[in-house]
Each structure stands twice: as structure tokens, then as C-alpha cells.
PDB file of C-alpha atoms and ligand atoms in Angstrom:
ATOM      1  CA  MET A 209       8.346  -7.450 -12.637  1.00 90.00           C
ATOM      2  CA  VAL A 210       8.561 -10.315 -10.189  1.00 94.00           C
ATOM      3  CA  ARG A 211       6.331 -13.371 -10.506  1.00 95.00           C
ATOM      4  CA  VAL A 212       5.146 -15.148  -7.356  1.00 95.00           C
ATOM      5  CA  GLY A 213       3.036 -18.167  -8.305  1.00 94.00           C
ATOM      6  CA  ARG A 214       0.053 -16.813 -10.257  1.00 96.00           C
ATOM      7  CA  SER A 215       0.624 -13.279  -8.944  1.00 98.00           C
ATOM      8  CA  THR A 216       2.988 -10.472  -9.924  1.00 97.00           C
ATOM      9  CA  MET A 217       4.709  -7.497  -8.290  1.00 97.00           C
ATOM     10  CA  GLU A 218       5.830  -4.456 -10.269  1.00 97.00           C
ATOM     11  CA  ALA A 219       7.031  -0.917  -9.606  1.00 98.00           C
ATOM     12  CA  TRP A 220       5.443   2.011 -11.440  1.00 98.00           C
ATOM     13  CA  LEU A 221       6.441   5.671 -11.454  1.00 98.00           C
ATOM     14  CA  GLY A 222       3.617   8.184 -11.191  1.00 98.00           C
ATOM     15  CA  ASP A 223       0.594   9.503  -9.324  1.00 98.00           C
ATOM     16  CA  ILE A 224      -1.449   6.790  -7.591  1.00 98.00           C
ATOM     17  CA  THR A 225      -4.684   8.742  -8.095  1.00 98.00           C
ATOM     18  CA  THR A 226      -4.496   8.065 -11.853  1.00 98.00           C
ATOM     19  CA  LEU A 227      -4.144   4.297 -11.611  1.00 98.00           C
ATOM     20  CA  GLU A 228      -6.866   2.084 -13.036  1.00 98.00           C
ATOM     21  CA  VAL A 229      -6.637  -0.791 -10.618  1.00 98.00           C
ATOM     22  CA  ASP A 230      -9.248  -2.417  -8.388  1.00 98.00           C
ATOM     23  CA  ALA A 231      -7.867  -0.716  -5.277  1.00 98.00           C
ATOM     24  CA  ILE A 232      -5.241   1.839  -4.384  1.00 99.00           C
ATOM     25  CA  VAL A 233      -3.699   1.772  -0.920  1.00 99.00           C
ATOM     26  CA  ASN A 234      -3.529   5.094   0.870  1.00 98.00           C
ATOM     27  CA  ALA A 235      -0.839   5.924   3.435  1.00 98.00           C
ATOM     28  CA  ALA A 236      -3.425   7.193   5.899  1.00 98.00           C
ATOM     29  CA  ASN A 237      -3.143   8.438   9.470  1.00 97.00           C
ATOM     30  CA  SER A 238      -5.040   6.826  12.321  1.00 98.00           C
ATOM     31  CA  GLY A 239      -7.856   9.367  12.290  1.00 97.00           C
ATOM     32  CA  LEU A 240      -8.666   8.469   8.657  1.00 97.00           C
ATOM     33  CA  LEU A 241      -9.793  12.039   8.144  1.00 95.00           C
ATOM     34  CA  GLY A 242      -7.330  13.020   5.445  1.00 91.00           C
ATOM     35  CA  GLY A 243      -3.931  14.667   5.649  1.00 92.00           C
ATOM     36  CA  GLY A 244      -1.046  15.753   3.462  1.00 95.00           C
ATOM     37  CA  GLY A 245       1.059  13.813   0.979  1.00 97.00           C
ATOM     38  CA  VAL A 246      -0.564  10.938  -0.829  1.00 98.00           C
ATOM     39  CA  ASP A 247      -3.539  11.022   1.573  1.00 98.00           C
ATOM     40  CA  GLY A 248      -4.367  14.592   0.549  1.00 98.00           C
ATOM     41  CA  ALA A 249      -3.935  13.771  -3.139  1.00 98.00           C
ATOM     42  CA  ILE A 250      -6.288  10.782  -2.849  1.00 98.00           C
ATOM     43  CA  HIS A 251      -8.953  12.758  -0.975  1.00 98.00           C
ATOM     44  CA  SER A 252      -8.880  15.628  -3.452  1.00 98.00           C
ATOM     45  CA  ALA A 253      -9.074  13.309  -6.454  1.00 98.00           C
ATOM     46  CA  ALA A 254     -11.820  11.149  -4.917  1.00 98.00           C
ATOM     47  CA  GLY A 255     -14.008  14.081  -3.868  1.00 98.00           C
ATOM     48  CA  PRO A 256     -15.946  14.709  -0.638  1.00 97.00           C
ATOM     49  CA  GLY A 257     -17.731  11.352  -0.609  1.00 98.00           C
ATOM     50  CA  LEU A 258     -14.516   9.698   0.507  1.00 98.00           C
ATOM     51  CA  LEU A 259     -14.162  11.840   3.623  1.00 98.00           C
ATOM     52  CA  GLU A 260     -17.841  11.292   4.451  1.00 98.00           C
ATOM     53  CA  GLU A 261     -17.367   7.524   4.366  1.00 98.00           C
ATOM     54  CA  CYS A 262     -14.087   7.740   6.295  1.00 98.00           C
ATOM     55  CA  ARG A 263     -15.868   9.667   9.073  1.00 97.00           C
ATOM     56  CA  THR A 264     -18.097   6.646   9.684  1.00 98.00           C
ATOM     57  CA  LEU A 265     -15.141   4.326  10.298  1.00 98.00           C
ATOM     58  CA  GLY A 266     -13.985   5.679  13.652  1.00 97.00           C
ATOM     59  CA  GLY A 267     -10.287   5.666  12.779  1.00 98.00           C
ATOM     60  CA  CYS A 268      -7.858   2.795  12.335  1.00 98.00           C
ATOM     61  CA  PRO A 269      -4.958   1.627  14.538  1.00 98.00           C
ATOM     62  CA  THR A 270      -1.385   1.662  13.239  1.00 98.00           C
ATOM     63  CA  GLY A 271      -0.591  -1.491  11.278  1.00 98.00           C
ATOM     64  CA  GLU A 272      -4.209  -2.070  10.240  1.00 98.00           C
ATOM     65  CA  ALA A 273      -6.261  -1.153   7.174  1.00 98.00           C
ATOM     66  CA  ARG A 274      -9.840  -0.236   6.236  1.00 98.00           C
ATOM     67  CA  ILE A 275     -11.568  -0.224   2.860  1.00 98.00           C
ATOM     68  CA  THR A 276     -13.892   2.355   1.289  1.00 98.00           C
ATOM     69  CA  SER A 277     -15.243   3.105  -2.145  1.00 98.00           C
ATOM     70  CA  GLY A 278     -13.093   5.058  -4.590  1.00 98.00           C
ATOM     71  CA  TYR A 279     -15.727   7.684  -5.498  1.00 98.00           C
ATOM     72  CA  ARG A 280     -14.344   9.799  -8.369  1.00 98.00           C
ATOM     73  CA  LEU A 281     -11.079   7.874  -8.605  1.00 98.00           C
ATOM     74  CA  PRO A 282     -10.482   5.459 -11.464  1.00 98.00           C
ATOM     75  CA  ALA A 283      -9.828   2.845  -8.759  1.00 98.00           C
ATOM     76  CA  ARG A 284     -13.019   1.251  -7.504  1.00 98.00           C
ATOM     77  CA  TRP A 285     -11.814   0.973  -3.891  1.00 98.00           C
ATOM     78  CA  VAL A 286      -9.431   2.740  -1.545  1.00 98.00           C
ATOM     79  CA  ILE A 287      -7.699   0.746   1.171  1.00 98.00           C
ATOM     80  CA  HIS A 288      -6.530   3.041   3.967  1.00 98.00           C
ATOM     81  CA  ALA A 289      -3.479   1.601   5.714  1.00 98.00           C
ATOM     82  CA  VAL A 290      -1.933   3.309   8.721  1.00 98.00           C
ATOM     83  CA  GLY A 291       1.837   3.020   8.722  1.00 98.00           C
ATOM     84  CA  PRO A 292       4.095   3.579  11.742  1.00 98.00           C
ATOM     85  CA  ILE A 293       5.707   6.903  12.548  1.00 98.00           C
ATOM     86  CA  TYR A 294       9.268   5.592  12.423  1.00 98.00           C
ATOM     87  CA  ALA A 295      10.661   7.546  15.376  1.00 97.00           C
ATOM     88  CA  ARG A 296       7.901   6.346  17.740  1.00 98.00           C
ATOM     89  CA  HIS A 297       8.938   2.679  17.808  1.00 98.00           C
ATOM     90  CA  THR A 298      11.993   0.471  17.803  1.00 98.00           C
ATOM     91  CA  PRO A 299      13.125  -0.360  14.252  1.00 98.00           C
ATOM     92  CA  GLU A 300      11.918  -3.953  14.782  1.00 98.00           C
ATOM     93  CA  ARG A 301       8.446  -2.850  15.875  1.00 98.00           C
ATOM     94  CA  SER A 302       8.235  -0.347  13.005  1.00 98.00           C
ATOM     95  CA  ALA A 303       9.064  -3.157  10.581  1.00 98.00           C
ATOM     96  CA  GLU A 304       6.304  -5.362  12.052  1.00 98.00           C
ATOM     97  CA  LEU A 305       3.754  -2.572  11.871  1.00 98.00           C
ATOM     98  CA  LEU A 306       4.714  -1.675   8.311  1.00 99.00           C
ATOM     99  CA  ALA A 307       4.622  -5.313   7.154  1.00 99.00           C
ATOM    100  CA  SER A 308       1.216  -5.624   8.749  1.00 99.00           C
ATOM    101  CA  CYS A 309      -0.082  -2.664   6.659  1.00 99.00           C
ATOM    102  CA  TYR A 310       0.781  -4.594   3.500  1.00 99.00           C
ATOM    103  CA  THR A 311      -0.623  -7.948   4.610  1.00 98.00           C
ATOM    104  CA  ALA A 312      -3.797  -6.430   6.099  1.00 98.00           C
ATOM    105  CA  SER A 313      -4.395  -4.562   2.824  1.00 99.00           C
ATOM    106  CA  LEU A 314      -3.946  -7.726   0.792  1.00 98.00           C
ATOM    107  CA  ASP A 315      -6.313  -9.582   3.143  1.00 98.00           C
ATOM    108  CA  LEU A 316      -8.996  -6.962   2.455  1.00 98.00           C
ATOM    109  CA  ALA A 317      -8.378  -7.065  -1.304  1.00 98.00           C
ATOM    110  CA  PHE A 318      -8.563 -10.854  -1.315  1.00 97.00           C
ATOM    111  CA  GLU A 319     -11.749 -10.948   0.787  1.00 97.00           C
ATOM    112  CA  ARG A 320     -13.405  -8.624  -1.734  1.00 97.00           C
ATOM    113  CA  GLY A 321     -12.246 -10.711  -4.687  1.00 97.00           C
ATOM    114  CA  LEU A 322     -10.062  -7.935  -6.113  1.00 98.00           C
ATOM    115  CA  SER A 323      -7.313  -8.778  -8.567  1.00 98.00           C
ATOM    116  CA  SER A 324      -5.172  -5.627  -8.775  1.00 98.00           C
ATOM    117  CA  VAL A 325      -3.876  -3.442  -5.961  1.00 98.00           C
ATOM    118  CA  ALA A 326      -1.506  -0.458  -6.053  1.00 99.00           C
ATOM    119  CA  PHE A 327       0.375   0.506  -2.894  1.00 99.00           C
ATOM    120  CA  SER A 328       1.765   3.905  -2.053  1.00 98.00           C
ATOM    121  CA  ALA A 329       5.163   3.874  -0.319  1.00 98.00           C
ATOM    122  CA  ILE A 330       3.608   3.799   3.155  1.00 98.00           C
ATOM    123  CA  SER A 331       5.467   5.678   5.949  1.00 98.00           C
ATOM    124  CA  THR A 332       8.329   6.843   3.689  1.00 98.00           C
ATOM    125  CA  GLY A 333       7.161  10.473   3.566  1.00 98.00           C
ATOM    126  CA  VAL A 334       6.434  12.547   6.655  1.00 97.00           C
ATOM    127  CA  TYR A 335       6.336   9.394   8.813  1.00 98.00           C
ATOM    128  CA  GLY A 336      10.095   9.179   8.291  1.00 98.00           C
ATOM    129  CA  TYR A 337      10.688   5.471   7.556  1.00 98.00           C
ATOM    130  CA  PRO A 338      14.076   5.126   5.802  1.00 98.00           C
ATOM    131  CA  LEU A 339      13.333   4.344   2.172  1.00 98.00           C
ATOM    132  CA  GLY A 340      15.602   1.339   1.627  1.00 98.00           C
ATOM    133  CA  ALA A 341      14.420  -0.400   4.801  1.00 98.00           C
ATOM    134  CA  ALA A 342      10.762   0.361   4.064  1.00 98.00           C
ATOM    135  CA  THR A 343      11.075  -0.987   0.542  1.00 98.00           C
ATOM    136  CA  ARG A 344      12.589  -4.211   1.813  1.00 98.00           C
ATOM    137  CA  VAL A 345       9.787  -4.685   4.339  1.00 98.00           C
ATOM    138  CA  ALA A 346       7.154  -3.921   1.677  1.00 98.00           C
ATOM    139  CA  VAL A 347       8.467  -6.377  -0.910  1.00 98.00           C
ATOM    140  CA  GLU A 348       9.122  -9.130   1.629  1.00 98.00           C
ATOM    141  CA  ALA A 349       5.702  -8.745   3.230  1.00 98.00           C
ATOM    142  CA  VAL A 350       3.883  -8.805  -0.110  1.00 98.00           C
ATOM    143  CA  ARG A 351       5.949 -11.698  -1.387  1.00 97.00           C
ATOM    144  CA  GLY A 352       5.287 -13.688   1.785  1.00 98.00           C
ATOM    145  CA  TRP A 353       1.566 -13.014   1.554  1.00 98.00           C
ATOM    146  CA  LEU A 354       1.434 -14.047  -2.117  1.00 98.00           C
ATOM    147  CA  GLU A 355       3.374 -17.234  -1.371  1.00 97.00           C
ATOM    148  CA  ALA A 356       0.898 -18.035   1.394  1.00 98.00           C
ATOM    149  CA  HIS A 357      -2.026 -17.558  -1.050  1.00 97.00           C
ATOM    150  CA  PRO A 358      -1.024 -19.646  -4.081  1.00 95.00           C
ATOM    151  CA  GLU A 359      -4.673 -19.784  -5.200  1.00 94.00           C
ATOM    152  CA  CYS A 360      -4.678 -16.013  -5.623  1.00 96.00           C
ATOM    153  CA  ALA A 361      -3.766 -14.247  -8.913  1.00 97.00           C
ATOM    154  CA  MET A 362      -3.094 -10.701  -7.773  1.00 98.00           C
ATOM    155  CA  ARG A 363      -1.385  -7.907  -9.669  1.00 98.00           C
ATOM    156  CA  VAL A 364       0.478  -5.847  -7.072  1.00 98.00           C
ATOM    157  CA  VAL A 365       1.808  -2.447  -8.130  1.00 98.00           C
ATOM    158  CA  PHE A 366       4.204  -0.455  -5.955  1.00 98.00           C
ATOM    159  CA  CYS A 367       3.446   3.118  -6.931  1.00 98.00           C
ATOM    160  CA  CYS A 368       6.545   5.312  -6.775  1.00 98.00           C
ATOM    161  CA  PHE A 369       6.093   9.065  -6.796  1.00 98.00           C
ATOM    162  CA  ASP A 370       9.749   9.824  -7.517  1.00 98.00           C
ATOM    163  CA  GLU A 371      12.750   8.232  -9.216  1.00 98.00           C
ATOM    164  CA  ARG A 372      14.477   7.565  -5.918  1.00 98.00           C
ATOM    165  CA  THR A 373      11.593   5.390  -4.732  1.00 98.00           C
ATOM    166  CA  LEU A 374      11.448   3.586  -8.078  1.00 98.00           C
ATOM    167  CA  ALA A 375      15.192   2.862  -7.890  1.00 98.00           C
ATOM    168  CA  ALA A 376      14.754   1.455  -4.356  1.00 98.00           C
ATOM    169  CA  TYR A 377      12.025  -0.964  -5.528  1.00 98.00           C
ATOM    170  CA  GLU A 378      14.032  -2.018  -8.553  1.00 97.00           C
ATOM    171  CA  ALA A 379      17.056  -2.749  -6.377  1.00 96.00           C
ATOM    172  CA  GLU A 380      14.850  -4.758  -4.043  1.00 96.00           C
ATOM    173  CA  PHE A 381      13.270  -6.728  -6.915  1.00 95.00           C
ATOM    174  CA  ALA A 382      16.750  -7.662  -8.130  1.00 92.00           C
ATOM    175  CA  ARG A 383      17.163  -9.607  -4.860  1.00 88.00           C
ATOM    176  CA  HIS A 384      13.914 -11.480  -5.491  1.00 82.00           C
ATOM    177  CA  THR A 385      14.266 -12.527  -9.121  1.00 74.00           C
ATOM    178  CA  ILE A 386      16.484 -15.523  -8.475  1.00 56.00           C
ATOM    179  CA  GLY A 387      14.470 -18.655  -7.843  1.00 45.00           C
TER     180      GLY A 387
HETATM  181  P1  ADP B 590       3.422   8.838   5.300  1.00 52.74           P
HETATM  182  O1  ADP B 590       2.750   9.818   6.218  1.00 52.74           O
HETATM  183  O2  ADP B 590       2.887   7.432   5.482  1.00 52.74           O
HETATM  184  O3  ADP B 590       4.906   8.911   5.369  1.00 52.74           O
HETATM  185  P2  ADP B 590       3.304  10.429   2.832  1.00 52.74           P
HETATM  186  O4  ADP B 590       2.083  10.740   2.054  1.00 52.74           O
HETATM  187  O5  ADP B 590       4.004  11.561   3.510  1.00 52.74           O
HETATM  188  O6  ADP B 590       2.906   9.250   3.842  1.00 52.74           O
HETATM  189  O7  ADP B 590       4.358   9.726   1.880  1.00 52.74           O
HETATM  190  C1  ADP B 590       4.240   8.391   1.425  1.00 52.74           C
HETATM  191  C2  ADP B 590       4.761   8.287   0.007  1.00 52.74           C
HETATM  192  O8  ADP B 590       3.741   8.731  -0.884  1.00 52.74           O
HETATM  193  C3  ADP B 590       5.995   9.140  -0.306  1.00 52.74           C
HETATM  194  O9  ADP B 590       6.891   8.328  -1.078  1.00 52.74           O
HETATM  195  C4  ADP B 590       5.432  10.247  -1.178  1.00 52.74           C
HETATM  196  O10 ADP B 590       6.387  10.729  -2.108  1.00 52.74           O
HETATM  197  C5  ADP B 590       4.339   9.494  -1.906  1.00 52.74           C
HETATM  198  N1  ADP B 590       3.311  10.303  -2.586  1.00 52.74           N
HETATM  199  C6  ADP B 590       2.917  11.578  -2.362  1.00 52.74           C
HETATM  200  N2  ADP B 590       1.927  11.921  -3.236  1.00 52.74           N
HETATM  201  C7  ADP B 590       1.699  10.829  -4.007  1.00 52.74           C
HETATM  202  C8  ADP B 590       0.824  10.545  -5.104  1.00 52.74           C
HETATM  203  N3  ADP B 590      -0.053  11.437  -5.576  1.00 52.74           N
HETATM  204  N4  ADP B 590       0.888   9.307  -5.671  1.00 52.74           N
HETATM  205  C9  ADP B 590       1.748   8.367  -5.210  1.00 52.74           C
HETATM  206  N5  ADP B 590       2.588   8.569  -4.185  1.00 52.74           N
HETATM  207  C10 ADP B 590       2.582   9.784  -3.602  1.00 52.74           C
END
């Protein structure tokens, strides 16, 4: 676990649809109408109400996020963040878009007064973002946001669906524990 002011960041191995946090962050696509991977898992666990609400949103551009209710999930809210398809951009632009998914999600959580948020490893599945680079962007973006909001006490969980992802977050945290 890494402490940033009154907030914390931690990595957790398991299925994001089981997490009892205020909000889970979905790795959505820009149509917001469901898909495979974590998106499909979240929609099937939440039930049809989620898709109905998503239909009213009119999609979401890459790098931005939208919030809905969690329906049958233990999480009260779902934040739908649209990560970059890695091959469609320069690496620098992909990094900006990915960082923006994390900060936009935290903005929404903060505006709603939430105190715990679990992120999926956005873009690291079918969107093809190299895991180590994506993990670095994720941790740096969240850390920067938390440092910029010292009044906020947020529990941030990076949900890792496999050991490889967990190991990447733990390696990244090791760089952030000094100071
Ligand atoms: P993207 O299209 O943004 O790449 P994916 O859903 O393909 O999104 O993958 C993002 C990450 O979500 C991957 O690390 C994948 O292993 C992980 N993932 C898939 N199912 C789940 C789940 N139920 N809970 C948490 N993470 C999951």
C-alpha cells in the first residue's frame, strides 16, 4: 500500500465485480454499450439496468469518463472510462489519454463525495497497451491527482485480474514508497 496524504493506493488480485467499494471503474469502449473483457463482466454482474442507463449517455470520447449506478453490483456506482487503443496513437498521446481516464474518474468520484474507488487495468487487455507502461501511467496519474487534492481521503484500489498485473503494480509501488 502507498500512502499519499490522507489517501491510499493498493493493488488487489481478483474480480472487480465482487468489490465492495463506492465505485468500480470499467474499461469501457466509446459506445458505452458493453463489450468483452471487464466491460462484459461488469454488465453481466450489474444486470440489464446498467445497459439501459448507458444507452442514455450517448457514448464517451477516449480519455473521458461517465458515471452510472451500479445496479446489482456490490459497488454503488460504475465509472465508465474509455482508454486508448494503443496502436491508434503515438505512445505519448496514448499515455496522455490513459492518464486522463484515471484523473477524470477521480474527478467524478470526488464530485460525488465517494471515498473508495477500484480501477480495472484500463487498455491493457484487447486495447493492447503494454502492461508495464500502462501501470506506470496509472500509478503516476493517480498519485498526481491525490497530491493535488490533499483535502481528499480516497482509498484507491488497482484491481488486478491476474498475477502478472499484480506484479506490475507491486513493482511500480516500490518506486513510489520512498518519500
Ligand atoms: P481494454 O479494452 O481497455 O483493454 P479489457 O477488458 O480487454 O479492456 O482488459 C482490461 C483489463 O481488465 C485486463 O487486465 C483484463 O485482464 C482485466 N479484466 C478482465 N475481466 C476482469 C474482471 N472481471 N475483473 C477485473 N479485471 C478484469
